[in-house]
Amino acid sequence: DAGITQSPRHKVTETGTPVTLRCHQTENHRYMYWYRQDPGHGLRLIHYSYGVKDTDKGEVSDGYSVSRSKTEDFLLTLESATSSQTSVYFCAISEMAGSQPQHFGDGTRLSIL
Amino acid sequence: GESVGLHLPTLSVQEGDNSIINCAYSNSASDYFIWYKQESGKGPQFIIDIRSNMDKRQGQRVTVLLNKTVKHLSLQIAATQPGDSAVYFCAENSGGGADGLTFGKGTHLIIQP
């Protein structure tokens, strides 16, 4: 299995609070991704990174920000969580974008009450 | 935008039979395709990939077929086992950029004893 660790694995918080999810990899892959997975929608890309301090928006980036200060860590922040952000969040890594598979962590289940 | 889709949301097969899971893609420019397996409570797991210069690729008990003429991808699982029960979804590199892959919504494979 690819060395990807997501933390926390589960979190319950209240509307309006800030939340940060962490993805840590030990593979030294250049590309890292944050997805959310909701019933009926499949995996949707939130943000991605193509190198340290290089990030870009995905399909559903509103309300989320990311940071990548070193190769191994990619952080996803919800500045002010809303109930619509209740979801399962997955981090993925890849050596090459679009020509090598992405490998996924086991996800963070986030509930916003 | 264009997206990857699946013909059947649920597929039920007898243990020991072969399973075939289908996927239609709409972007003729896609040149890399992947199949993932996702078990309950876990992240998507890479199964097999195929590039557009091939029409068939085999792995251990799995075969992926690519028909570019009709933009169709299929995953064949031989001698299905109880551990094959999961959601399977395909992905394509339709964007061609660092954002990587577009994912289908998934087919739930159920193994009957």
mmCIF file of C-alpha atoms in Angstrom:
data_model
loop_
_atom_site.group_PDB
_atom_site.id
_atom_site.type_symbol
_atom_site.label_atom_id
_atom_site.label_comp_id
_atom_site.label_asym_id
_atom_site.label_seq_id
_atom_site.Cartn_x
_atom_site.Cartn_y
_atom_site.Cartn_z
ATOM 1 C CA ASP A 1 0.000 0.000 0.000
ATOM 2 C CA ALA A 2 1.101 3.526 -0.770
ATOM 3 C CA GLY A 3 2.321 5.380 2.315
ATOM 4 C CA ILE A 4 -0.518 7.838 2.779
ATOM 5 C CA THR A 5 -1.864 8.821 6.179
ATOM 6 C CA GLN A 6 -4.889 11.022 6.678
ATOM 7 C CA SER A 7 -5.706 12.625 10.008
ATOM 8 C CA PRO A 8 -8.012 12.764 11.746
ATOM 9 C CA ARG A 9 -9.980 9.745 10.494
ATOM 10 C CA HIS A 10 -13.210 11.030 12.001
ATOM 11 C CA LYS A 11 -14.280 14.472 13.153
ATOM 12 C CA VAL A 12 -17.501 16.058 14.321
ATOM 13 C CA THR A 13 -17.649 19.809 14.652
ATOM 14 C CA GLU A 14 -20.066 22.709 14.597
ATOM 15 C CA THR A 15 -21.036 25.105 11.852
ATOM 16 C CA GLY A 16 -18.757 28.118 11.695
ATOM 17 C CA THR A 17 -15.690 26.487 13.210
ATOM 18 C CA PRO A 18 -12.406 26.144 11.322
ATOM 19 C CA VAL A 19 -11.282 22.633 10.409
ATOM 20 C CA THR A 20 -7.960 21.397 9.060
ATOM 21 C CA LEU A 21 -7.406 17.964 7.583
ATOM 22 C CA ARG A 22 -3.927 16.600 7.047
ATOM 23 C CA CYS A 23 -2.511 14.299 4.415
ATOM 24 C CA HIS A 24 0.966 12.895 4.911
ATOM 25 C CA GLN A 25 2.843 10.800 2.342
ATOM 26 C CA THR A 26 6.100 8.886 2.523
ATOM 27 C CA GLU A 27 6.407 8.220 -1.230
ATOM 28 C CA ASN A 28 7.961 11.568 -2.238
ATOM 29 C CA HIS A 29 5.358 11.970 -5.004
ATOM 30 C CA ARG A 30 5.066 15.370 -6.612
ATOM 31 C CA TYR A 31 1.291 15.491 -7.057
ATOM 32 C CA MET A 32 -1.227 15.520 -4.235
ATOM 33 C CA TYR A 33 -5.000 15.854 -4.382
ATOM 34 C CA TRP A 34 -7.950 16.459 -2.099
ATOM 35 C CA TYR A 35 -11.343 14.989 -3.033
ATOM 36 C CA ARG A 36 -14.707 14.799 -1.400
ATOM 37 C CA GLN A 37 -17.004 11.829 -1.900
ATOM 38 C CA ASP A 38 -20.748 12.151 -1.536
ATOM 39 C CA PRO A 39 -23.569 9.752 -2.462
ATOM 40 C CA GLY A 40 -24.621 10.268 -6.062
ATOM 41 C CA HIS A 41 -21.622 12.444 -6.898
ATOM 42 C CA GLY A 42 -18.615 10.181 -6.827
ATOM 43 C CA LEU A 43 -15.201 11.691 -6.237
ATOM 44 C CA ARG A 44 -14.973 15.416 -6.833
ATOM 45 C CA LEU A 45 -11.698 17.292 -6.870
ATOM 46 C CA ILE A 46 -11.389 20.141 -4.366
ATOM 47 C CA HIS A 47 -7.779 21.298 -4.770
ATOM 48 C CA TYR A 48 -4.553 19.800 -5.973
ATOM 49 C CA SER A 49 -0.839 20.453 -5.708
ATOM 50 C CA TYR A 50 1.873 19.975 -8.303
ATOM 51 C CA GLY A 51 4.771 20.825 -6.029
ATOM 52 C CA VAL A 52 5.758 22.581 -2.811
ATOM 53 C CA LYS A 53 3.774 25.821 -2.587
ATOM 54 C CA ASP A 54 2.185 25.098 -5.996
ATOM 55 C CA THR A 55 -1.550 24.526 -5.749
ATOM 56 C CA ASP A 56 -4.629 25.041 -7.877
ATOM 57 C CA LYS A 57 -8.390 24.807 -7.628
ATOM 58 C CA GLY A 58 -10.474 21.843 -8.594
ATOM 59 C CA GLU A 59 -14.127 21.413 -9.424
ATOM 60 C CA VAL A 60 -15.537 22.198 -5.956
ATOM 61 C CA SER A 61 -13.023 24.566 -4.318
ATOM 62 C CA ASP A 62 -15.401 27.156 -2.820
ATOM 63 C CA GLY A 63 -15.095 27.258 0.970
ATOM 64 C CA TYR A 64 -11.800 25.363 1.015
ATOM 65 C CA SER A 65 -8.146 26.361 1.045
ATOM 66 C CA VAL A 66 -4.976 24.270 0.928
ATOM 67 C CA SER A 67 -1.323 24.565 1.743
ATOM 68 C CA ARG A 68 1.752 22.546 0.893
ATOM 69 C CA SER A 69 4.854 23.750 2.688
ATOM 70 C CA LYS A 70 6.776 20.507 2.177
ATOM 71 C CA THR A 71 6.582 17.588 -0.195
ATOM 72 C CA GLU A 72 5.115 15.141 2.278
ATOM 73 C CA ASP A 73 2.257 17.223 3.709
ATOM 74 C CA PHE A 74 -0.868 18.630 2.073
ATOM 75 C CA LEU A 75 -3.359 20.407 4.322
ATOM 76 C CA LEU A 76 -7.013 21.099 3.577
ATOM 77 C CA THR A 77 -8.702 23.872 5.575
ATOM 78 C CA LEU A 78 -12.349 24.737 5.920
ATOM 79 C CA GLU A 79 -12.168 28.308 7.213
ATOM 80 C CA SER A 80 -15.758 28.336 8.471
ATOM 81 C CA ALA A 81 -17.373 24.935 8.167
ATOM 82 C CA THR A 82 -20.926 24.606 6.847
ATOM 83 C CA SER A 83 -23.294 21.630 6.937
ATOM 84 C CA SER A 84 -22.906 21.219 3.158
ATOM 85 C CA GLN A 85 -19.273 20.312 3.787
ATOM 86 C CA THR A 86 -20.252 17.179 5.660
ATOM 87 C CA SER A 87 -18.599 14.495 3.582
ATOM 88 C CA VAL A 88 -15.849 11.925 3.354
ATOM 89 C CA TYR A 89 -12.578 13.520 2.299
ATOM 90 C CA PHE A 90 -9.864 11.609 0.480
ATOM 91 C CA CYS A 91 -6.294 12.523 -0.208
ATOM 92 C CA ALA A 92 -4.491 11.043 -3.203
ATOM 93 C CA ILE A 93 -0.925 11.115 -4.491
ATOM 94 C CA SER A 94 0.610 10.511 -7.888
ATOM 95 C CA GLU A 95 4.073 10.464 -9.437
ATOM 96 C CA MET A 96 2.792 11.838 -12.720
ATOM 97 C CA ALA A 97 -0.487 13.643 -13.430
ATOM 98 C CA GLY A 98 -2.718 11.896 -15.914
ATOM 99 C CA SER A 99 -0.374 9.078 -16.869
ATOM 100 C CA GLN A 100 0.130 7.245 -13.590
ATOM 101 C CA PRO A 101 -2.513 6.080 -11.136
ATOM 102 C CA GLN A 102 -3.471 8.117 -8.130
ATOM 103 C CA HIS A 103 -3.175 6.274 -4.827
ATOM 104 C CA PHE A 104 -5.594 7.115 -2.075
ATOM 105 C CA GLY A 105 -5.598 7.362 1.683
ATOM 106 C CA ASP A 106 -8.390 5.831 3.749
ATOM 107 C CA GLY A 107 -10.284 9.074 4.153
ATOM 108 C CA THR A 108 -11.571 11.428 6.827
ATOM 109 C CA ARG A 109 -15.239 11.304 7.711
ATOM 110 C CA LEU A 110 -16.248 14.866 8.614
ATOM 111 C CA SER A 111 -19.602 15.795 10.098
ATOM 112 C CA ILE A 112 -20.633 19.444 10.468
ATOM 113 C CA LEU A 113 -23.553 19.898 12.847
ATOM 114 C CA GLY B 1 -17.683 19.099 -18.815
ATOM 115 C CA GLU B 2 -17.416 15.570 -20.050
ATOM 116 C CA SER B 3 -17.483 12.813 -17.498
ATOM 117 C CA VAL B 4 -17.035 9.110 -17.100
ATOM 118 C CA GLY B 5 -20.196 7.098 -16.460
ATOM 119 C CA LEU B 6 -21.198 3.564 -15.617
ATOM 120 C CA HIS B 7 -23.988 1.521 -17.201
ATOM 121 C CA LEU B 8 -25.204 -0.332 -14.072
ATOM 122 C CA PRO B 9 -25.221 0.936 -10.505
ATOM 123 C CA THR B 10 -25.496 -2.586 -9.014
ATOM 124 C CA LEU B 11 -24.279 -5.934 -10.318
ATOM 125 C CA SER B 12 -25.071 -9.206 -8.563
ATOM 126 C CA VAL B 13 -23.134 -12.353 -9.501
ATOM 127 C CA GLN B 14 -22.742 -15.866 -8.147
ATOM 128 C CA GLU B 15 -19.528 -16.771 -6.398
ATOM 129 C CA GLY B 16 -17.215 -18.443 -8.878
ATOM 130 C CA ASP B 17 -18.754 -16.781 -11.925
ATOM 131 C CA ASN B 18 -17.026 -14.125 -13.985
ATOM 132 C CA SER B 19 -18.039 -10.486 -13.499
ATOM 133 C CA ILE B 20 -18.055 -7.777 -16.129
ATOM 134 C CA ILE B 21 -18.334 -4.139 -15.121
ATOM 135 C CA ASN B 22 -18.805 -1.569 -17.841
ATOM 136 C CA CYS B 23 -17.918 2.074 -18.216
ATOM 137 C CA ALA B 24 -18.663 4.593 -20.966
ATOM 138 C CA TYR B 25 -16.437 7.585 -21.446
ATOM 139 C CA SER B 26 -17.205 10.622 -23.541
ATOM 140 C CA ASN B 27 -13.866 12.365 -24.056
ATOM 141 C CA SER B 28 -12.197 10.949 -27.152
ATOM 142 C CA ALA B 29 -8.993 12.775 -26.183
ATOM 143 C CA SER B 30 -8.538 10.663 -23.034
ATOM 144 C CA ASP B 31 -5.548 8.371 -23.376
ATOM 145 C CA TYR B 32 -5.224 6.789 -19.939
ATOM 146 C CA PHE B 33 -7.815 4.825 -17.977
ATOM 147 C CA ILE B 34 -7.869 3.250 -14.541
ATOM 148 C CA TRP B 35 -10.117 0.908 -12.596
ATOM 149 C CA TYR B 36 -10.462 1.291 -8.830
ATOM 150 C CA LYS B 37 -12.049 -0.885 -6.154
ATOM 151 C CA GLN B 38 -13.490 0.692 -3.029
ATOM 152 C CA GLU B 39 -14.505 -1.324 0.000
ATOM 153 C CA SER B 40 -16.732 0.091 2.694
ATOM 154 C CA GLY B 41 -14.894 2.532 4.948
ATOM 155 C CA LYS B 42 -11.743 2.529 2.839
ATOM 156 C CA GLY B 43 -10.178 4.607 0.134
ATOM 157 C CA PRO B 44 -10.220 3.633 -3.540
ATOM 158 C CA GLN B 45 -7.657 0.971 -4.354
ATOM 159 C CA PHE B 46 -5.912 0.830 -7.730
ATOM 160 C CA ILE B 47 -6.681 -2.373 -9.657
ATOM 161 C CA ILE B 48 -5.422 -1.989 -13.191
ATOM 162 C CA ASP B 49 -4.791 0.671 -15.815
ATOM 163 C CA ILE B 50 -4.602 0.822 -19.597
ATOM 164 C CA ARG B 51 -3.309 3.316 -22.115
ATOM 165 C CA SER B 52 -5.069 4.168 -25.341
ATOM 166 C CA ASN B 53 -2.454 2.435 -27.490
ATOM 167 C CA MET B 54 -3.686 -0.882 -26.081
ATOM 168 C CA ASP B 55 -7.085 -2.592 -26.274
ATOM 169 C CA LYS B 56 -6.555 -5.236 -23.600
ATOM 170 C CA ARG B 57 -4.497 -5.643 -20.478
ATOM 171 C CA GLN B 58 -4.478 -8.497 -17.990
ATOM 172 C CA GLY B 59 -3.640 -8.639 -14.343
ATOM 173 C CA GLN B 60 -4.178 -11.222 -11.666
ATOM 174 C CA ARG B 61 -7.805 -12.429 -12.216
ATOM 175 C CA VAL B 62 -8.681 -9.112 -13.861
ATOM 176 C CA THR B 63 -8.743 -7.963 -17.457
ATOM 177 C CA VAL B 64 -9.453 -4.488 -18.760
ATOM 178 C CA LEU B 65 -10.758 -4.032 -22.286
ATOM 179 C CA LEU B 66 -10.742 -0.711 -24.105
ATOM 180 C CA ASN B 67 -12.852 -0.075 -27.199
ATOM 181 C CA LYS B 68 -11.957 3.383 -28.466
ATOM 182 C CA THR B 69 -14.377 3.164 -31.380
ATOM 183 C CA VAL B 70 -17.389 3.218 -29.071
ATOM 184 C CA LYS B 71 -15.609 4.818 -26.106
ATOM 185 C CA HIS B 72 -16.182 1.879 -23.822
ATOM 186 C CA LEU B 73 -14.127 0.408 -21.015
ATOM 187 C CA SER B 74 -14.812 -2.825 -19.165
ATOM 188 C CA LEU B 75 -13.368 -4.687 -16.197
ATOM 189 C CA GLN B 76 -13.607 -8.448 -16.157
ATOM 190 C CA ILE B 77 -13.065 -10.310 -12.897
ATOM 191 C CA ALA B 78 -12.539 -14.043 -13.225
ATOM 192 C CA ALA B 79 -13.883 -16.566 -10.706
ATOM 193 C CA THR B 80 -15.466 -13.929 -8.487
ATOM 194 C CA GLN B 81 -14.837 -14.346 -4.766
ATOM 195 C CA PRO B 82 -16.627 -12.904 -1.716
ATOM 196 C CA GLY B 83 -13.704 -10.509 -1.233
ATOM 197 C CA ASP B 84 -14.501 -8.954 -4.597
ATOM 198 C CA SER B 85 -17.644 -7.356 -3.159
ATOM 199 C CA ALA B 86 -17.064 -3.619 -3.423
ATOM 200 C CA VAL B 87 -17.812 -0.540 -5.470
ATOM 201 C CA TYR B 88 -15.823 -0.385 -8.692
ATOM 202 C CA PHE B 89 -15.302 2.777 -10.676
ATOM 203 C CA CYS B 90 -13.343 3.855 -13.663
ATOM 204 C CA ALA B 91 -11.347 7.007 -14.252
ATOM 205 C CA GLU B 92 -9.924 8.773 -17.284
ATOM 206 C CA ASN B 93 -7.403 11.549 -17.796
ATOM 207 C CA SER B 94 -9.866 13.740 -19.660
ATOM 208 C CA GLY B 95 -8.364 17.003 -18.431
ATOM 209 C CA GLY B 96 -4.868 16.270 -19.572
ATOM 210 C CA GLY B 97 -3.429 18.616 -16.979
ATOM 211 C CA ALA B 98 -2.085 18.413 -13.454
ATOM 212 C CA ASP B 99 -5.610 17.920 -12.117
ATOM 213 C CA GLY B 100 -5.285 14.395 -13.401
ATOM 214 C CA LEU B 101 -8.354 12.212 -13.504
ATOM 215 C CA THR B 102 -12.124 12.300 -13.931
ATOM 216 C CA PHE B 103 -13.961 9.600 -12.015
ATOM 217 C CA GLY B 104 -17.179 7.730 -12.677
ATOM 218 C CA LYS B 105 -19.752 7.269 -9.937
ATOM 219 C CA GLY B 106 -19.289 3.539 -9.441
ATOM 220 C CA THR B 107 -20.930 0.119 -9.704
ATOM 221 C CA HIS B 108 -21.653 -1.916 -6.603
ATOM 222 C CA LEU B 109 -20.627 -5.535 -7.168
ATOM 223 C CA ILE B 110 -22.494 -7.992 -4.937
ATOM 224 C CA ILE B 111 -21.359 -11.614 -4.692
ATOM 225 C CA GLN B 112 -24.065 -14.157 -4.044
ATOM 226 C CA PRO B 113 -22.986 -17.374 -2.224
#
